[in-house]
XYZ file of C-alpha atoms in Angstrom:
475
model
C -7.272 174.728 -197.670
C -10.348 174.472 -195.622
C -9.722 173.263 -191.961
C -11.655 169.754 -190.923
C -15.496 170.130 -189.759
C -15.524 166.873 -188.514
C -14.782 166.077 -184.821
C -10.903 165.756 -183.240
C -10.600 161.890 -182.519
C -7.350 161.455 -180.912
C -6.594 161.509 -177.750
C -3.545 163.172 -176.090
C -1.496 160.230 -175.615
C 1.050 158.735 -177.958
C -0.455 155.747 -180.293
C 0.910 152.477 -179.954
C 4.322 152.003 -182.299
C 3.326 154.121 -184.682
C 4.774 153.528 -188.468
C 5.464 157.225 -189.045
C 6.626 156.459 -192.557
C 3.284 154.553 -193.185
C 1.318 157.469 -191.866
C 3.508 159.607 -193.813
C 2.779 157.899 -196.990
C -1.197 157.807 -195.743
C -1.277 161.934 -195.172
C 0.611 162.148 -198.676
C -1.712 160.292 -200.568
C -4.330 162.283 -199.472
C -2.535 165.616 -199.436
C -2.640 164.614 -203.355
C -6.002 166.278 -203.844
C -4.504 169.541 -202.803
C -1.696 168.973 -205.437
C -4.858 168.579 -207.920
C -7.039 171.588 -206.264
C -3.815 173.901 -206.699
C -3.026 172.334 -210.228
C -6.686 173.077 -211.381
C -6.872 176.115 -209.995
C -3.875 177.745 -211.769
C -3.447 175.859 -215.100
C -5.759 178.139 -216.690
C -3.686 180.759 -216.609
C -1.207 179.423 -219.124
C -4.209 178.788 -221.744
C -6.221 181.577 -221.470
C -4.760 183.568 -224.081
C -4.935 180.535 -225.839
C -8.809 179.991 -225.171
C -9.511 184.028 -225.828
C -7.837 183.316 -229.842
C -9.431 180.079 -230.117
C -12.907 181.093 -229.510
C -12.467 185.036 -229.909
C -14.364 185.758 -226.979
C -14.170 189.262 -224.995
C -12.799 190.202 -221.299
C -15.873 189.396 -219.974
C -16.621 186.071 -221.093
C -13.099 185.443 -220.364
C -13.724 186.560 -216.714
C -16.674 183.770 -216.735
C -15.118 180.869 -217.998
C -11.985 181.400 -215.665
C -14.745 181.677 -212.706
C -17.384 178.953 -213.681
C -14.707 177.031 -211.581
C -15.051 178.866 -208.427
C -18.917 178.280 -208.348
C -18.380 174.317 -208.667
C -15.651 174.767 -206.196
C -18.802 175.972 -203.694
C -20.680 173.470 -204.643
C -17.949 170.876 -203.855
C -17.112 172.098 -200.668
C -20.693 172.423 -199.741
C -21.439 169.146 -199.748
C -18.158 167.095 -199.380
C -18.657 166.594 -195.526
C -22.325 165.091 -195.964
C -21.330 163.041 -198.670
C -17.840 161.485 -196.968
C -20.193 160.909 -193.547
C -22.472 158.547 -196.324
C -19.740 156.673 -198.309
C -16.779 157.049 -196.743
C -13.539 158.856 -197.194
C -11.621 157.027 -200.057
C -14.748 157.123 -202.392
C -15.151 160.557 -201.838
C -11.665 160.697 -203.533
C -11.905 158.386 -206.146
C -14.925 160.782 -207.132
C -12.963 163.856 -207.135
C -10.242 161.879 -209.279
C -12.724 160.945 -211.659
C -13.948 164.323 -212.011
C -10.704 166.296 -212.290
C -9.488 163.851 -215.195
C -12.988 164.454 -216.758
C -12.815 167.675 -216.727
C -9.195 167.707 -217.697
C -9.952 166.071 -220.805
C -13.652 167.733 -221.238
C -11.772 171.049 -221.001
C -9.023 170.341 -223.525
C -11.600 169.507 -226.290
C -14.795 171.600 -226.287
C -17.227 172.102 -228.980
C -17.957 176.273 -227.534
C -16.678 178.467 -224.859
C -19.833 177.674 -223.122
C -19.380 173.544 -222.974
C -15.447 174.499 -221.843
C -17.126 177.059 -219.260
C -18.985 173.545 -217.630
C -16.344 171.199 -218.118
C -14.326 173.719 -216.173
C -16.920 174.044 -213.076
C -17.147 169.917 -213.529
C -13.068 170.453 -212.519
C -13.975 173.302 -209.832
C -16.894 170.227 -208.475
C -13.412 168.273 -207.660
C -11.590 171.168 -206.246
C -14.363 171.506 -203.531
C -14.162 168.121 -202.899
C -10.850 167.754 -202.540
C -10.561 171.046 -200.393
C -12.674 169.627 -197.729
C -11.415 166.154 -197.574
C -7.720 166.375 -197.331
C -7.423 167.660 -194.344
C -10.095 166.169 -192.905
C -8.555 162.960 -193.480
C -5.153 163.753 -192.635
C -6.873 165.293 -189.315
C -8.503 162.071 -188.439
C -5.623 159.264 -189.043
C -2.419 161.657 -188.227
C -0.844 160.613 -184.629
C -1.337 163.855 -182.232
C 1.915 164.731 -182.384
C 2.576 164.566 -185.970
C -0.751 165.894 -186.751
C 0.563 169.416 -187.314
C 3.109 168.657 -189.724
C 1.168 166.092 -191.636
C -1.591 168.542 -191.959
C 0.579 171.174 -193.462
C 0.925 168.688 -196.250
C -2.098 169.675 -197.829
C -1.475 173.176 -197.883
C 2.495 172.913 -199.036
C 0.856 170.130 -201.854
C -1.491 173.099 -203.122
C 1.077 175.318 -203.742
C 3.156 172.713 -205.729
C -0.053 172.243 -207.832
C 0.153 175.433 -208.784
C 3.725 175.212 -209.377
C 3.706 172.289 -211.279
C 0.798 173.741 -213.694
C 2.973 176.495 -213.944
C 5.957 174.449 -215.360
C 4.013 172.253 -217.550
C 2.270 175.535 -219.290
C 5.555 177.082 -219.984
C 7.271 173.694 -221.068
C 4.287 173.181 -223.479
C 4.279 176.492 -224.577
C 7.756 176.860 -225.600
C 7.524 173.579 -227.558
C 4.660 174.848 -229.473
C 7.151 177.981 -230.018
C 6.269 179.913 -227.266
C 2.671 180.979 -227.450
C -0.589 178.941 -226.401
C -2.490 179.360 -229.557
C -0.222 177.626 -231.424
C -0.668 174.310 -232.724
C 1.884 171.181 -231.060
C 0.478 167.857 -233.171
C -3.245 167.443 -233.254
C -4.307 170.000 -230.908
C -3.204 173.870 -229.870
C -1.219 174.238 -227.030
C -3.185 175.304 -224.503
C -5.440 172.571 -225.059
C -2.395 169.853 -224.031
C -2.000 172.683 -220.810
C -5.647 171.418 -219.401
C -5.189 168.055 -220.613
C -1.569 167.584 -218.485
C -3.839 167.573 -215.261
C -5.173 163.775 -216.200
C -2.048 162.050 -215.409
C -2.066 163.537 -211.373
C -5.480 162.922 -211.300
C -4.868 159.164 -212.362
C -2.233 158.948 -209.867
C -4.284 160.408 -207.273
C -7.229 157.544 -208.003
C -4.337 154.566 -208.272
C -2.486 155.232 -204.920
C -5.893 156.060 -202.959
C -6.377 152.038 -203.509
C -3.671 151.462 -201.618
C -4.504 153.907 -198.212
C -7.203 152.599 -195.726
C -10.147 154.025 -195.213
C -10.483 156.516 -192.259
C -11.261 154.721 -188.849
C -13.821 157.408 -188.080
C -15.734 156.764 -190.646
C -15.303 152.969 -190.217
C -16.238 152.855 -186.405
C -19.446 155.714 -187.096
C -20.956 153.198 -189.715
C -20.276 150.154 -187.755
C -17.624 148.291 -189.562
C -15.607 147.850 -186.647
C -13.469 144.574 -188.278
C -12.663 146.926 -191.099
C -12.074 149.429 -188.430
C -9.348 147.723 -186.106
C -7.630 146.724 -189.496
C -7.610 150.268 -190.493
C -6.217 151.617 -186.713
C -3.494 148.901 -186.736
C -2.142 149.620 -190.375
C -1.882 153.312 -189.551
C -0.967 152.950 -185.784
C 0.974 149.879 -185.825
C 0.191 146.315 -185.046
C 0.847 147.296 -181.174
C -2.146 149.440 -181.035
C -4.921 148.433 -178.458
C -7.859 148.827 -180.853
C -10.601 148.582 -178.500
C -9.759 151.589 -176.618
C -9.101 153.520 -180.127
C -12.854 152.662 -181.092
C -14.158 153.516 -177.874
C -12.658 157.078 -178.123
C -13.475 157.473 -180.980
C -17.524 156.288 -180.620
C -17.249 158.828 -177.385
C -16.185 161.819 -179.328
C -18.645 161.260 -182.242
C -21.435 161.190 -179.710
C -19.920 164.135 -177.910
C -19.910 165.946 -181.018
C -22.689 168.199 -181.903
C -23.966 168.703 -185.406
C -23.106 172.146 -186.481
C -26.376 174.267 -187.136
C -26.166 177.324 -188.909
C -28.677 178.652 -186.288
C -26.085 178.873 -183.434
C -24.391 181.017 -185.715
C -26.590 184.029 -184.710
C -27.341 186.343 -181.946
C -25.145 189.044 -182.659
C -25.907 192.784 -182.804
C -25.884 192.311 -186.591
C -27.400 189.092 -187.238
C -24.443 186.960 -186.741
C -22.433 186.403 -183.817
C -19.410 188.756 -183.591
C -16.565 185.983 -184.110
C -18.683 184.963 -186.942
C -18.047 188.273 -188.491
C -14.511 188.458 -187.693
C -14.213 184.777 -189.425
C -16.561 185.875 -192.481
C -14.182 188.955 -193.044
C -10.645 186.886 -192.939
C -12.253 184.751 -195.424
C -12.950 187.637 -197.646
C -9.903 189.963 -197.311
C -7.897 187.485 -198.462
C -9.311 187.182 -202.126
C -10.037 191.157 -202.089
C -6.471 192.049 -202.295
C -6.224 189.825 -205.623
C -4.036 187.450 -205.013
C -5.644 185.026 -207.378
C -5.060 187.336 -210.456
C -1.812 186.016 -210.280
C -2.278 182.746 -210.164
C -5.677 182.746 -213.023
C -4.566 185.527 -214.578
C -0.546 186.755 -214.934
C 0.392 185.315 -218.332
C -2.818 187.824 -219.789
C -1.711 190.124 -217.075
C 1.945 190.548 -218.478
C 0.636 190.790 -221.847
C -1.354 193.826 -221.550
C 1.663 195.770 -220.404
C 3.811 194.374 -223.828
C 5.448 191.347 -222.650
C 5.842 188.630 -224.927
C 3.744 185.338 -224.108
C 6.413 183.002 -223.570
C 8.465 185.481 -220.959
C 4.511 186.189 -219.518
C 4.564 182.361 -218.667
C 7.727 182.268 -217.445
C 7.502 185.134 -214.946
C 4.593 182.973 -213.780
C 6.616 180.499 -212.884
C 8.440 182.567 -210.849
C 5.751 183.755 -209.032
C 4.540 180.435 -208.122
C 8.433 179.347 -206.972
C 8.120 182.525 -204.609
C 4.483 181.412 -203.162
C 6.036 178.066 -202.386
C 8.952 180.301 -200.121
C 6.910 181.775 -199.016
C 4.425 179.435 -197.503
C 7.287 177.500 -196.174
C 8.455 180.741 -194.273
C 4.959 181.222 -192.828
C 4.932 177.330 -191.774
C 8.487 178.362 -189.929
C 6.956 181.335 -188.226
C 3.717 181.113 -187.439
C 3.793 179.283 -184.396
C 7.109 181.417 -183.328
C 5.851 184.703 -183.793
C 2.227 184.294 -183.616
C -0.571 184.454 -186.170
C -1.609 188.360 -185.634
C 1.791 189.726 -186.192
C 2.606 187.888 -189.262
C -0.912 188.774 -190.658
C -0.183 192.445 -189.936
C 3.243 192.083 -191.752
C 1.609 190.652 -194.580
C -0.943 193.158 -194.948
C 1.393 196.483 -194.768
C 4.119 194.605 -197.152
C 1.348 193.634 -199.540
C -0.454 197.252 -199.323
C 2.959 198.758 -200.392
C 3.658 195.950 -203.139
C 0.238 196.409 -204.800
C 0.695 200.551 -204.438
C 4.109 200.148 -206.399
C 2.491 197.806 -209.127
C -0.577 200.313 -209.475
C 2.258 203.348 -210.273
C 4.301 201.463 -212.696
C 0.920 200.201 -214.680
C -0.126 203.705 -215.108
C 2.993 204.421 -217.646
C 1.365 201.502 -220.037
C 1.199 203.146 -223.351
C 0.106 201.852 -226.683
C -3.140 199.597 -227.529
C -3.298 196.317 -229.230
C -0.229 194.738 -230.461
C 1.570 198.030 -229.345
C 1.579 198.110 -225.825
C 4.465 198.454 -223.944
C 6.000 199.836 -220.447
C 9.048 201.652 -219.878
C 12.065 199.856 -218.782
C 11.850 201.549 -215.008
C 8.604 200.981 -214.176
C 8.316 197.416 -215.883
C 11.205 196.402 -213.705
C 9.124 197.970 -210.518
C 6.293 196.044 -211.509
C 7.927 192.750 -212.238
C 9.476 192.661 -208.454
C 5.939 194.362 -207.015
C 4.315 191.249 -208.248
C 6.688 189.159 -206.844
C 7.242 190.903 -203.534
C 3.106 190.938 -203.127
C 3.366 186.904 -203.415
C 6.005 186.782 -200.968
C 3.782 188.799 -198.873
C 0.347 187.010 -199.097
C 2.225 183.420 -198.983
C 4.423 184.153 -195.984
C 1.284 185.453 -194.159
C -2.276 185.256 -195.155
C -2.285 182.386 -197.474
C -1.827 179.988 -194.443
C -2.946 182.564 -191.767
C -6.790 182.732 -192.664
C -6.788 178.526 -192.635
C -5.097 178.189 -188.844
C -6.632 180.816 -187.565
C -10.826 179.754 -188.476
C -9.767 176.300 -187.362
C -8.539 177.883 -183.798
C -10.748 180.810 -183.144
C -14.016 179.488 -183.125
C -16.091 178.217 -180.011
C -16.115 174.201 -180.178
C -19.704 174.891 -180.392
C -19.921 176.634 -183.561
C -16.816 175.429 -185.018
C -17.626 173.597 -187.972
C -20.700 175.696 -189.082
C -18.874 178.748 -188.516
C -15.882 177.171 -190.758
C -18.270 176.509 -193.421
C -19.940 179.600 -193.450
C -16.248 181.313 -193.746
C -15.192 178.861 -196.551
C -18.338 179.347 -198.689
C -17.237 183.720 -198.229
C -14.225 182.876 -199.597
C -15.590 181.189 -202.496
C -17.544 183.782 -203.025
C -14.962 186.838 -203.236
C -12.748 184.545 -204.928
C -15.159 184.186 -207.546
C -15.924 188.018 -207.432
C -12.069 188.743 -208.209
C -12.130 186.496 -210.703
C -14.824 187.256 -212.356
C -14.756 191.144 -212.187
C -10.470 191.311 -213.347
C -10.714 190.967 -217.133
C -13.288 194.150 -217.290
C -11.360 196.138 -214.562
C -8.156 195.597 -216.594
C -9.449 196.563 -219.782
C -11.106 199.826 -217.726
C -7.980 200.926 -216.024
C -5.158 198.507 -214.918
C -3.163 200.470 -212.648
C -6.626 201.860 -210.971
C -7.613 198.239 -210.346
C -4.473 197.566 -208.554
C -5.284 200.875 -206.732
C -8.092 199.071 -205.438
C -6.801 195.866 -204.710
C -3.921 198.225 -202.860
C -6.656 200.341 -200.542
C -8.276 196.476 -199.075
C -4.808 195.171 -197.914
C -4.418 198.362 -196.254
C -8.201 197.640 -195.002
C -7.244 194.159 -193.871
C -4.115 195.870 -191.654
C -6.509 198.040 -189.847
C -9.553 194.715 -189.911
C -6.519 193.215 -188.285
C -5.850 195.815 -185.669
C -8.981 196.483 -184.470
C -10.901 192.784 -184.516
C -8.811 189.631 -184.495
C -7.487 188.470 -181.682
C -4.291 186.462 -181.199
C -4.660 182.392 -180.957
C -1.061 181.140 -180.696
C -0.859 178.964 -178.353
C -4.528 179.064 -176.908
C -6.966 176.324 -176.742
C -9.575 176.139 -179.471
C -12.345 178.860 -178.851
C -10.426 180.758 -176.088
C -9.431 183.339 -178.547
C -13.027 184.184 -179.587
């Protein structure tokens, strides 16, 4: 999801006979550990119920082990770009395959709550990882004029993950008769949900054997026979590799080292861009679009619906976020990025208004809770609407537009920077939903409501368009 820190090595021209359905296997290989970050990410929300019965823990321990994730996710991300500059791209992902299937099966058997709580930031370690070094990768062996479309694989590969974990949770479910706490063979049913993500993360680790390492990395450490092997199974056998590693030693000695320093000078500490990057980052967790993807099956619950349809509606949700993302991919270069964000934000303010109405006719407590036909129907095509929304708009909008807006200068720092706010609120949504919910449901939507129609005016008043612009003229 993040976009690449590390410096653009290609230059304009067209490589030398090109295997585009080599390259194409190459950027889907790697676009593998975005199936796993958005398969991660969203399988707990089929077994939380599950995990809440199993271990009878309250809202807000719930809240924590759905966000110990997040915090390894920072932690990943932070230093993914050191370590793939010291060992190289394809180890980087044989280490986050390792430590999703860990956690996978860490996760699926824990002694306490607290064990499944760091088995689960183990997973979130991977996430980070794997955020980071996708599209880096894909950045730095995709031809220039396929780059675009090959780096969209990592983004349209997240949002099958979460698809996917979707699927599996409700197919599991129903065969352990439609609720996670119930037992299917040796184990309860949400513990086979976390498990499931082993056999992708297997995959991931078998086929990144057979992808070459990245010539970047290759021609930076010196191994320049491995290197011209590398450039001439991704570019063809045509390719002149002497002139590849000589652009590519020229931009790496171009490139500066980002330094958090440059980042300030601003009126208010940090640069103004920086500002403008740090609050995209943030907006887009505040309006709570990840409740829906950690949190909808508990969500649906606490207005009466029965766990199995809960899981299924999930689903749903997850079918419109893929839609919708590949509406956003159609658009965003033919109607710019500002415009679709502002669309998103005024559709998603009036989604999340509608869902905050219809939750405040829940009645009932406990077992008893329930929601009148009307407004359960409003609510059920809110949530789906506010997807739509986010997906088509800024849930691929924040990720273009810190990769373009940024001087070359401060680029990568000021990516980073961005990346590790939206960790942050991320993990502050998370976290903070359980207790809100149990507090007042509808109100919490009421807030999540009031910061989308924050983001339209954050919109309005401080980004600037960067369609079609060269990277940093839009800052």
């Amino acid at each position: 999801m993040t976009s690449s820190a590390f410096p653009d090595i290609r230059s304009a021209g067209q490589p030398a006979n090109p295997s585009l359905r080599r390259v194409t296997f190459i950027a889907a290989v790697a676009a593998i550990g975005g199936f796993l970050f958005g398969y991660d990410s969203a399988v707990i929300n089929g077994a939380v119920t599950g995990i809440q019965h199993h271990f009878d823990i309250s809202s807000s321990e719930t809240g924590t082990i759905v966000a110990s994730a997040l915090l390894g996710s920072a932690v990943g991300a932070g230093i993914a770009g050191g370590l793939a500059d010291r060992i190289g791209r394809l180890r980087v992902m044989h280490i986050a395959a390792a430590l999703f299937a860990i956690s996978a099966l860490g996760s699926s058997m824990p002694f306490s709550v607290w064990d499944l709580g760091v088995w689960r930031a183990l997973g979130g370690v991977a996430i980070g990882l794997a955020s980071l070094l996708g599209p880096t990768y894909i950045a730095e062996v995709a031809p220039t004029h396929y780059r675009g479309r090959l780096a969209s694989f990592q983004q349209a590969a997240i949002v099958l993950g979460i698809t996917a974990s979707q699927l599996v949770n409700w197919v599991i479910a129903q065969s352990a008769g439609g609720e996670s706490q119930n037992s299917l063979g040796p184990l309860e049913a949400w513990q086979w949900m976390l498990m499931a993500a082993v056999v992708p993360a297997v995959l991931y680790s078998v086929l990144a054997s057979r992808i070459p390492e990245s010539p970047h990395f290759l021609v930076t450490t010196g191994r320049l026979h491995q290197a011209r092997a590398a450039l001439r199974d991704i570019e063809g056998t045509g390719v002149d590799t002497e002139a590849r590693i000589t652009e590519i030693r020229l931009a790496h000695e171009r490139s500066d080292k980002p330094r958090i320093s440059d980042l300030f000078g601003g009126r208010f500490g940090l640069l103004p861009i920086v500002w403008t990057g740090i609050g995209l980052a943030v907006f887009q967790q505040l309006v709570g679009i990840n409740v829906i993807f950690y949190y909808s099956s508990i969500l649906w619950q606490s207005v009466g619906i029965k766990q199995s349809s809960s899981l299924l509606i999930s689903l749903s949700t997850s079918v419109i976020n893929i839609v919708g993302t590949v509406v956003a991919m159609l658009l965003i270069d033919r109607i710019g990025r500002k415009p679709l964000a502002l669309i998103g934000s005024a559709g998603m303010a009036v989604s999340l208004a509608l869902a905050a109405w219809a939750f405040s006719y829940k009645t009932g407590s406990g077992d008893s809770l329930s929601i009148p036909d009307t407004q359960g129907t409003v609510a059920l095509i809110a949530a789906h609407a506010f997807v739509f929304f986010f997906a088509v708009s800024w849930g691929v909008i924040l990720w273009v537009m810190v990769g373009e807006m940024f001087p070359l200068k401060i680029r990568a720092a000021a990516i980073s920077v961005a990346t590790a706010f939206n960790w942050i609120a991320n993990w502050a949504v998370t976290e903070t939903f359980p207790r809100l919910s149990d507090w007042n449901l509808s109100a919490t939507y009421v807030v999540y409501a009031a910061f989308a129609v924050l983001s339209f005016g954050f919109i309005s008043k401080f980004v600037r368009e960067t369609n079609g612009k060269e990277l940093g003229d839009a800052s």
